[in-house]
Backbone as ProteinMPNN parsed JSONL, in Angstrom:
{"seq_chain_A": "MPLIARRGLIAQVGLVMLAATSPSVFAQVAPARCYDPATLGLSQRNRRRSLGYVDVSGDAGKQCRECAFFTAGSGACGTCQLLTGGPVAAGGVCGSFARKPG", "coords_chain_A": {"N_chain_A": [[150.425, 96.17, 118.792], [147.836, 94.003, 119.519], [146.245, 91.706, 117.246], [143.463, 91.271, 117.579], [142.654, 93.517, 119.089], [143.199, 95.533, 117.265], [141.369, 94.924, 115.208], [139.006, 95.407, 116.584], [139.237, 98.161, 117.036], [139.22, 99.124, 114.399], [136.645, 98.322, 113.641], [135.115, 99.893, 115.401], [135.779, 102.489, 114.577], [134.756, 102.397, 112.003], [131.997, 102.123, 112.565], [131.493, 104.561, 113.847], [131.969, 106.337, 111.734], [129.964, 105.516, 109.973], [127.673, 106.102, 111.48], [127.896, 108.864, 111.568], [127.443, 109.645, 108.937], [125.065, 108.466, 108.125], [122.393, 109.659, 108.739], [122.131, 111.831, 106.868], [122.388, 110.479, 104.44], [120.181, 108.709, 104.448], [118.112, 110.552, 104.522], [118.142, 111.654, 101.981], [117.436, 109.526, 100.351], [115.012, 108.456, 101.161], [111.783, 107.603, 100.187], [108.777, 109.428, 99.314], [105.915, 108.79, 101.198], [103.007, 107.42, 100.106], [101.087, 105.925, 101.142], [100.227, 103.936, 103.991], [101.949, 101.155, 104.701], [101.195, 99.346, 106.681], [98.468, 99.478, 106.798], [97.501, 98.283, 104.539], [95.532, 95.749, 103.051], [95.621, 92.128, 103.174], [95.284, 90.988, 100.616], [96.023, 93.142, 98.95], [98.722, 93.483, 99.717], [99.766, 90.987, 98.928], [99.317, 91.088, 96.159], [100.998, 93.225, 95.415], [103.456, 92.125, 96.088], [103.515, 89.915, 94.326], [103.608, 91.214, 91.875], [106.001, 92.438, 92.086], [106.292, 95.038, 93.04], [107.891, 98.085, 93.919], [108.601, 100.984, 95.914], [110.468, 102.829, 95.029], [111.878, 103.256, 91.984], [114.599, 101.739, 90.282], [115.322, 102.554, 87.827], [115.234, 105.429, 86.072], [113.766, 105.905, 83.769], [111.71, 104.185, 83.882], [109.133, 104.261, 85.546], [106.255, 104.394, 87.697], [104.746, 106.714, 87.078], [105.031, 106.916, 84.363], [103.649, 104.817, 83.373], [101.048, 102.963, 81.734], [99.026, 101.981, 83.333], [98.82, 103.63, 85.492], [97.278, 106.19, 87.423], [97.381, 109.527, 88.014], [97.579, 111.193, 91.166], [97.441, 113.208, 94.058], [100.312, 115.232, 94.558], [103.243, 113.284, 94.664], [101.944, 110.916, 94.299], [99.627, 108.287, 93.385], [97.294, 106.042, 91.761], [97.01, 102.544, 90.905], [95.866, 100.522, 88.309], [96.403, 97.802, 88.081], [96.762, 97.098, 90.67], [94.265, 97.035, 91.668], [93.3, 99.67, 91.944], [94.819, 100.502, 94.049], [96.927, 102.543, 96.185], [99.95, 104.061, 95.002], [103.409, 105.041, 94.692], [104.474, 107.631, 92.567], [107.047, 107.438, 91.633], [107.603, 104.787, 91.811], [107.75, 101.275, 90.747], [106.802, 98.274, 88.975], [106.884, 94.777, 88.024], [105.182, 94.577, 85.857], [105.254, 96.809, 84.292], [104.128, 99.048, 81.811], [104.744, 101.155, 79.313], [103.207, 104.353, 78.784], [101.287, 105.049, 75.885], [102.443, 107.08, 73.188]], "CA_chain_A": [[149.005, 96.093, 119.078], [147.347, 92.678, 119.165], [145.355, 91.65, 116.088], [142.071, 91.402, 118.022], [142.432, 94.908, 119.476], [143.208, 96.33, 116.039], [140.086, 94.686, 114.545], [137.986, 96.119, 117.355], [139.405, 99.584, 116.77], [138.76, 99.366, 113.028], [135.187, 98.19, 113.655], [134.547, 101.055, 116.085], [135.952, 103.651, 113.699], [133.781, 102.22, 110.922], [130.666, 102.417, 113.09], [131.409, 105.998, 114.077], [131.853, 106.974, 110.424], [128.635, 105.188, 109.47], [126.697, 106.87, 112.264], [128.027, 110.278, 111.228], [126.944, 109.915, 107.589], [123.782, 107.82, 107.866], [121.185, 110.48, 108.672], [122.042, 112.585, 105.624], [122.194, 109.538, 103.342], [118.808, 108.227, 104.479], [117.209, 111.662, 104.239], [118.125, 111.868, 100.549], [116.933, 108.354, 99.65], [113.694, 108.063, 101.638], [110.709, 107.98, 99.272], [107.568, 109.988, 99.894], [104.953, 107.724, 101.472], [101.66, 107.684, 99.607], [100.201, 105.031, 101.871], [100.823, 103.288, 105.15], [101.979, 99.714, 104.404], [100.534, 98.586, 107.744], [97.015, 99.504, 106.603], [97.127, 97.532, 103.342], [94.964, 94.438, 103.295], [96.431, 90.986, 102.759], [95.173, 90.866, 99.162], [96.827, 94.214, 98.362], [100.14, 93.166, 99.963], [100.126, 89.842, 98.08], [99.368, 91.528, 94.765], [102.226, 94.019, 95.281], [104.581, 91.186, 96.123], [103.518, 89.106, 93.106], [104.002, 92.08, 90.756], [107.348, 92.952, 92.332], [106.209, 96.489, 93.214], [108.77, 98.782, 94.86], [108.27, 102.409, 95.978], [111.486, 103.617, 94.334], [112.396, 102.549, 90.811], [116.029, 101.847, 90.045], [115.474, 103.027, 86.453], [114.504, 106.693, 85.962], [112.885, 105.847, 82.609], [110.709, 103.134, 84.095], [108.48, 104.606, 86.809], [104.795, 104.329, 87.633], [104.183, 107.909, 86.429], [105.133, 106.708, 82.917], [102.978, 103.554, 83.071], [99.678, 103.05, 81.24], [98.097, 101.577, 84.388], [98.916, 104.619, 86.571], [96.433, 107.38, 87.412], [97.995, 110.497, 88.924], [96.801, 111.708, 92.293], [98.047, 114.426, 94.595], [101.756, 115.17, 94.792], [103.984, 112.2, 94.007], [101.158, 109.711, 94.54], [98.594, 107.966, 92.419], [96.729, 104.705, 91.925], [97.382, 101.602, 89.85], [94.789, 99.617, 87.909], [96.81, 96.421, 88.351], [96.636, 96.898, 92.11], [92.841, 97.309, 91.916], [93.147, 101.044, 92.389], [95.606, 100.73, 95.251], [97.846, 103.675, 96.129], [101.347, 103.804, 94.645], [104.277, 106.203, 94.521], [104.706, 107.921, 91.152], [108.419, 107.028, 91.331], [107.739, 103.338, 91.993], [107.676, 100.456, 89.531], [106.554, 96.851, 89.204], [107.298, 93.922, 86.916], [104.224, 94.661, 84.752], [105.326, 98.16, 83.734], [103.803, 99.218, 80.392], [104.872, 102.589, 79.022], [102.043, 105.011, 78.208], [101.477, 105.306, 74.459], [102.627, 108.481, 72.783]], "C_chain_A": [[148.513, 94.718, 118.648], [146.326, 92.771, 118.024], [143.897, 91.861, 116.483], [141.762, 92.849, 118.393], [142.373, 95.808, 118.243], [141.885, 96.163, 115.294], [138.96, 95.426, 115.26], [138.028, 97.608, 117.098], [138.881, 99.929, 115.373], [137.232, 99.296, 112.958], [134.541, 99.408, 114.301], [134.655, 102.308, 115.233], [134.944, 103.577, 112.557], [132.37, 102.55, 111.372], [130.467, 103.905, 113.334], [131.23, 106.725, 112.745], [130.47, 106.726, 109.833], [127.572, 106.0, 110.185], [126.726, 108.349, 111.889], [127.42, 110.593, 109.867], [125.537, 109.395, 107.348], [122.584, 108.75, 107.803], [121.057, 111.249, 107.361], [121.816, 111.673, 104.429], [120.744, 109.082, 103.305], [117.816, 109.335, 104.155], [117.088, 111.897, 102.738], [117.436, 110.73, 99.812], [115.493, 108.015, 100.011], [112.605, 108.532, 100.679], [109.545, 108.626, 100.023], [106.572, 108.844, 100.07], [103.57, 108.159, 101.018], [100.629, 106.857, 100.361], [100.956, 104.466, 103.057], [100.793, 101.785, 104.897], [101.242, 98.876, 105.448], [99.019, 98.533, 107.549], [96.562, 98.751, 105.359], [96.583, 96.164, 103.723], [95.88, 93.338, 102.764], [96.43, 90.833, 101.24], [96.063, 91.896, 98.464], [98.321, 93.934, 98.531], [100.588, 92.016, 99.076], [100.239, 90.243, 96.619], [100.636, 92.341, 94.505], [103.45, 93.108, 95.222], [104.66, 90.387, 94.819], [103.915, 89.916, 91.871], [105.417, 92.633, 90.916], [107.373, 94.462, 92.512], [107.209, 96.979, 94.255], [108.439, 100.274, 94.792], [109.247, 103.301, 95.218], [112.072, 102.788, 93.202], [113.899, 102.761, 90.688], [116.343, 102.401, 88.661], [114.608, 104.278, 86.272], [113.524, 106.703, 84.786], [111.762, 104.846, 82.752], [110.097, 103.34, 85.48], [106.97, 104.582, 86.609], [104.198, 105.519, 86.881], [104.2, 107.795, 84.907], [104.364, 105.481, 82.451], [101.521, 103.779, 82.65], [98.648, 102.716, 82.314], [98.021, 102.575, 85.548], [97.942, 105.775, 86.353], [96.997, 108.331, 88.46], [97.021, 110.952, 89.994], [97.442, 112.996, 92.764], [99.533, 114.215, 94.852], [102.417, 114.072, 93.991], [103.274, 110.869, 94.208], [100.139, 109.499, 93.437], [98.03, 106.594, 92.725], [97.106, 103.851, 90.724], [96.221, 100.657, 89.57], [95.133, 98.162, 88.215], [96.714, 96.077, 89.828], [95.219, 97.235, 92.554], [92.619, 98.69, 92.516], [93.901, 101.374, 93.657], [96.572, 101.888, 95.083], [99.273, 103.245, 95.803], [102.101, 105.127, 94.586], [104.53, 106.397, 93.03], [106.101, 107.48, 90.712], [108.657, 105.544, 91.526], [107.711, 102.605, 90.668], [107.337, 99.021, 89.927], [106.97, 96.084, 87.947], [106.365, 93.963, 85.72], [104.176, 96.053, 84.14], [105.034, 98.145, 82.246], [103.773, 100.711, 80.095], [103.59, 103.129, 78.374], [102.3, 105.242, 76.722], [101.666, 106.805, 74.202], [103.838, 109.037, 73.235]], "O_chain_A": [[148.754, 94.311, 117.512], [145.64, 93.78, 117.865], [143.169, 92.566, 115.784], [140.698, 93.355, 118.037], [141.576, 96.745, 118.195], [141.33, 97.143, 114.798], [138.075, 95.999, 114.624], [136.988, 98.252, 116.958], [138.176, 100.923, 115.2], [136.601, 100.116, 112.292], [133.529, 99.906, 113.807], [133.718, 103.104, 115.176], [134.346, 104.588, 112.188], [131.621, 103.192, 110.636], [129.397, 104.447, 113.059], [130.413, 107.641, 112.65], [129.871, 107.633, 109.255], [126.662, 106.529, 109.547], [125.689, 109.011, 111.895], [126.928, 111.703, 109.66], [124.873, 109.864, 106.424], [121.801, 108.636, 106.861], [119.965, 111.309, 106.796], [121.116, 112.056, 103.491], [120.133, 109.069, 102.236], [116.771, 109.066, 103.563], [116.025, 112.303, 102.268], [116.893, 110.955, 98.73], [114.813, 107.345, 99.234], [112.508, 109.724, 100.387], [109.357, 108.395, 101.217], [106.412, 108.019, 99.171], [103.034, 109.157, 101.499], [99.426, 107.079, 100.22], [102.185, 104.519, 103.109], [99.714, 101.192, 104.88], [100.721, 97.808, 105.126], [98.358, 97.64, 108.079], [95.361, 98.592, 105.142], [97.115, 95.502, 104.615], [96.803, 93.604, 101.994], [97.476, 90.573, 100.645], [96.77, 91.571, 97.509], [99.098, 94.125, 97.596], [101.686, 92.063, 98.522], [101.146, 89.796, 95.916], [101.281, 92.158, 93.473], [104.353, 93.304, 94.409], [105.746, 90.202, 94.269], [104.492, 89.372, 90.93], [105.965, 93.226, 89.986], [108.366, 95.106, 92.175], [107.363, 96.385, 95.322], [108.042, 100.776, 93.74], [108.89, 104.406, 94.81], [112.686, 101.747, 93.435], [114.402, 103.85, 90.963], [117.5, 102.686, 88.355], [113.381, 104.191, 86.317], [112.543, 107.447, 84.816], [110.952, 104.678, 81.84], [110.483, 102.689, 86.451], [106.475, 104.732, 85.492], [103.242, 105.35, 86.124], [103.457, 108.506, 84.229], [104.411, 105.132, 81.271], [100.852, 104.68, 83.156], [97.496, 103.137, 82.204], [97.242, 102.382, 86.482], [97.798, 106.275, 85.237], [97.084, 107.992, 89.64], [95.819, 111.077, 89.765], [97.932, 113.785, 91.956], [99.954, 113.15, 95.306], [102.186, 113.939, 92.789], [103.914, 109.821, 94.281], [99.832, 110.406, 92.663], [98.25, 106.045, 93.804], [97.472, 104.365, 89.667], [95.66, 100.062, 90.49], [94.253, 97.378, 88.57], [96.598, 94.908, 90.196], [95.003, 97.669, 93.685], [91.855, 98.858, 93.467], [93.656, 102.409, 94.276], [96.993, 102.189, 93.967], [99.744, 102.206, 96.265], [101.502, 106.194, 94.449], [104.773, 105.428, 92.31], [106.31, 107.18, 89.537], [109.793, 105.081, 91.419], [107.655, 103.219, 89.603], [107.558, 98.609, 91.066], [107.357, 96.678, 86.941], [106.71, 93.438, 84.662], [103.173, 96.436, 83.537], [105.601, 97.347, 81.5], [102.895, 101.435, 80.564], [102.972, 102.469, 77.539], [103.415, 105.593, 76.337], [101.123, 107.657, 74.905], [104.12, 110.205, 72.967]]}, "name": "protein", "num_of_chains": 1, "seq": "MPLIARRGLIAQVGLVMLAATSPSVFAQVAPARCYDPATLGLSQRNRRRSLGYVDVSGDAGKQCRECAFFTAGSGACGTCQLLTGGPVAAGGVCGSFARKPG"}
């Protein structure tokens, strides 16, 4: 089998395997949306970017729900004082995380 044909076969098998597993992987990782990013104003988007806000924290002990600036809302959503009361995911985090006292 020529080298090029073998590479093509390996690539196709890899794509098939990826396609078969992707939906279940993405379903488990997708965060709950507390807001529509498309509706955020420029100021809100810039502030999120400057604070390094992400919807899903990589550290279970460092999430918005544990932050002093977070105010709980409905479900897994809330607001953040640093984002001028903007909506955030309770499981998110930013670079200005400050653990709630107590």
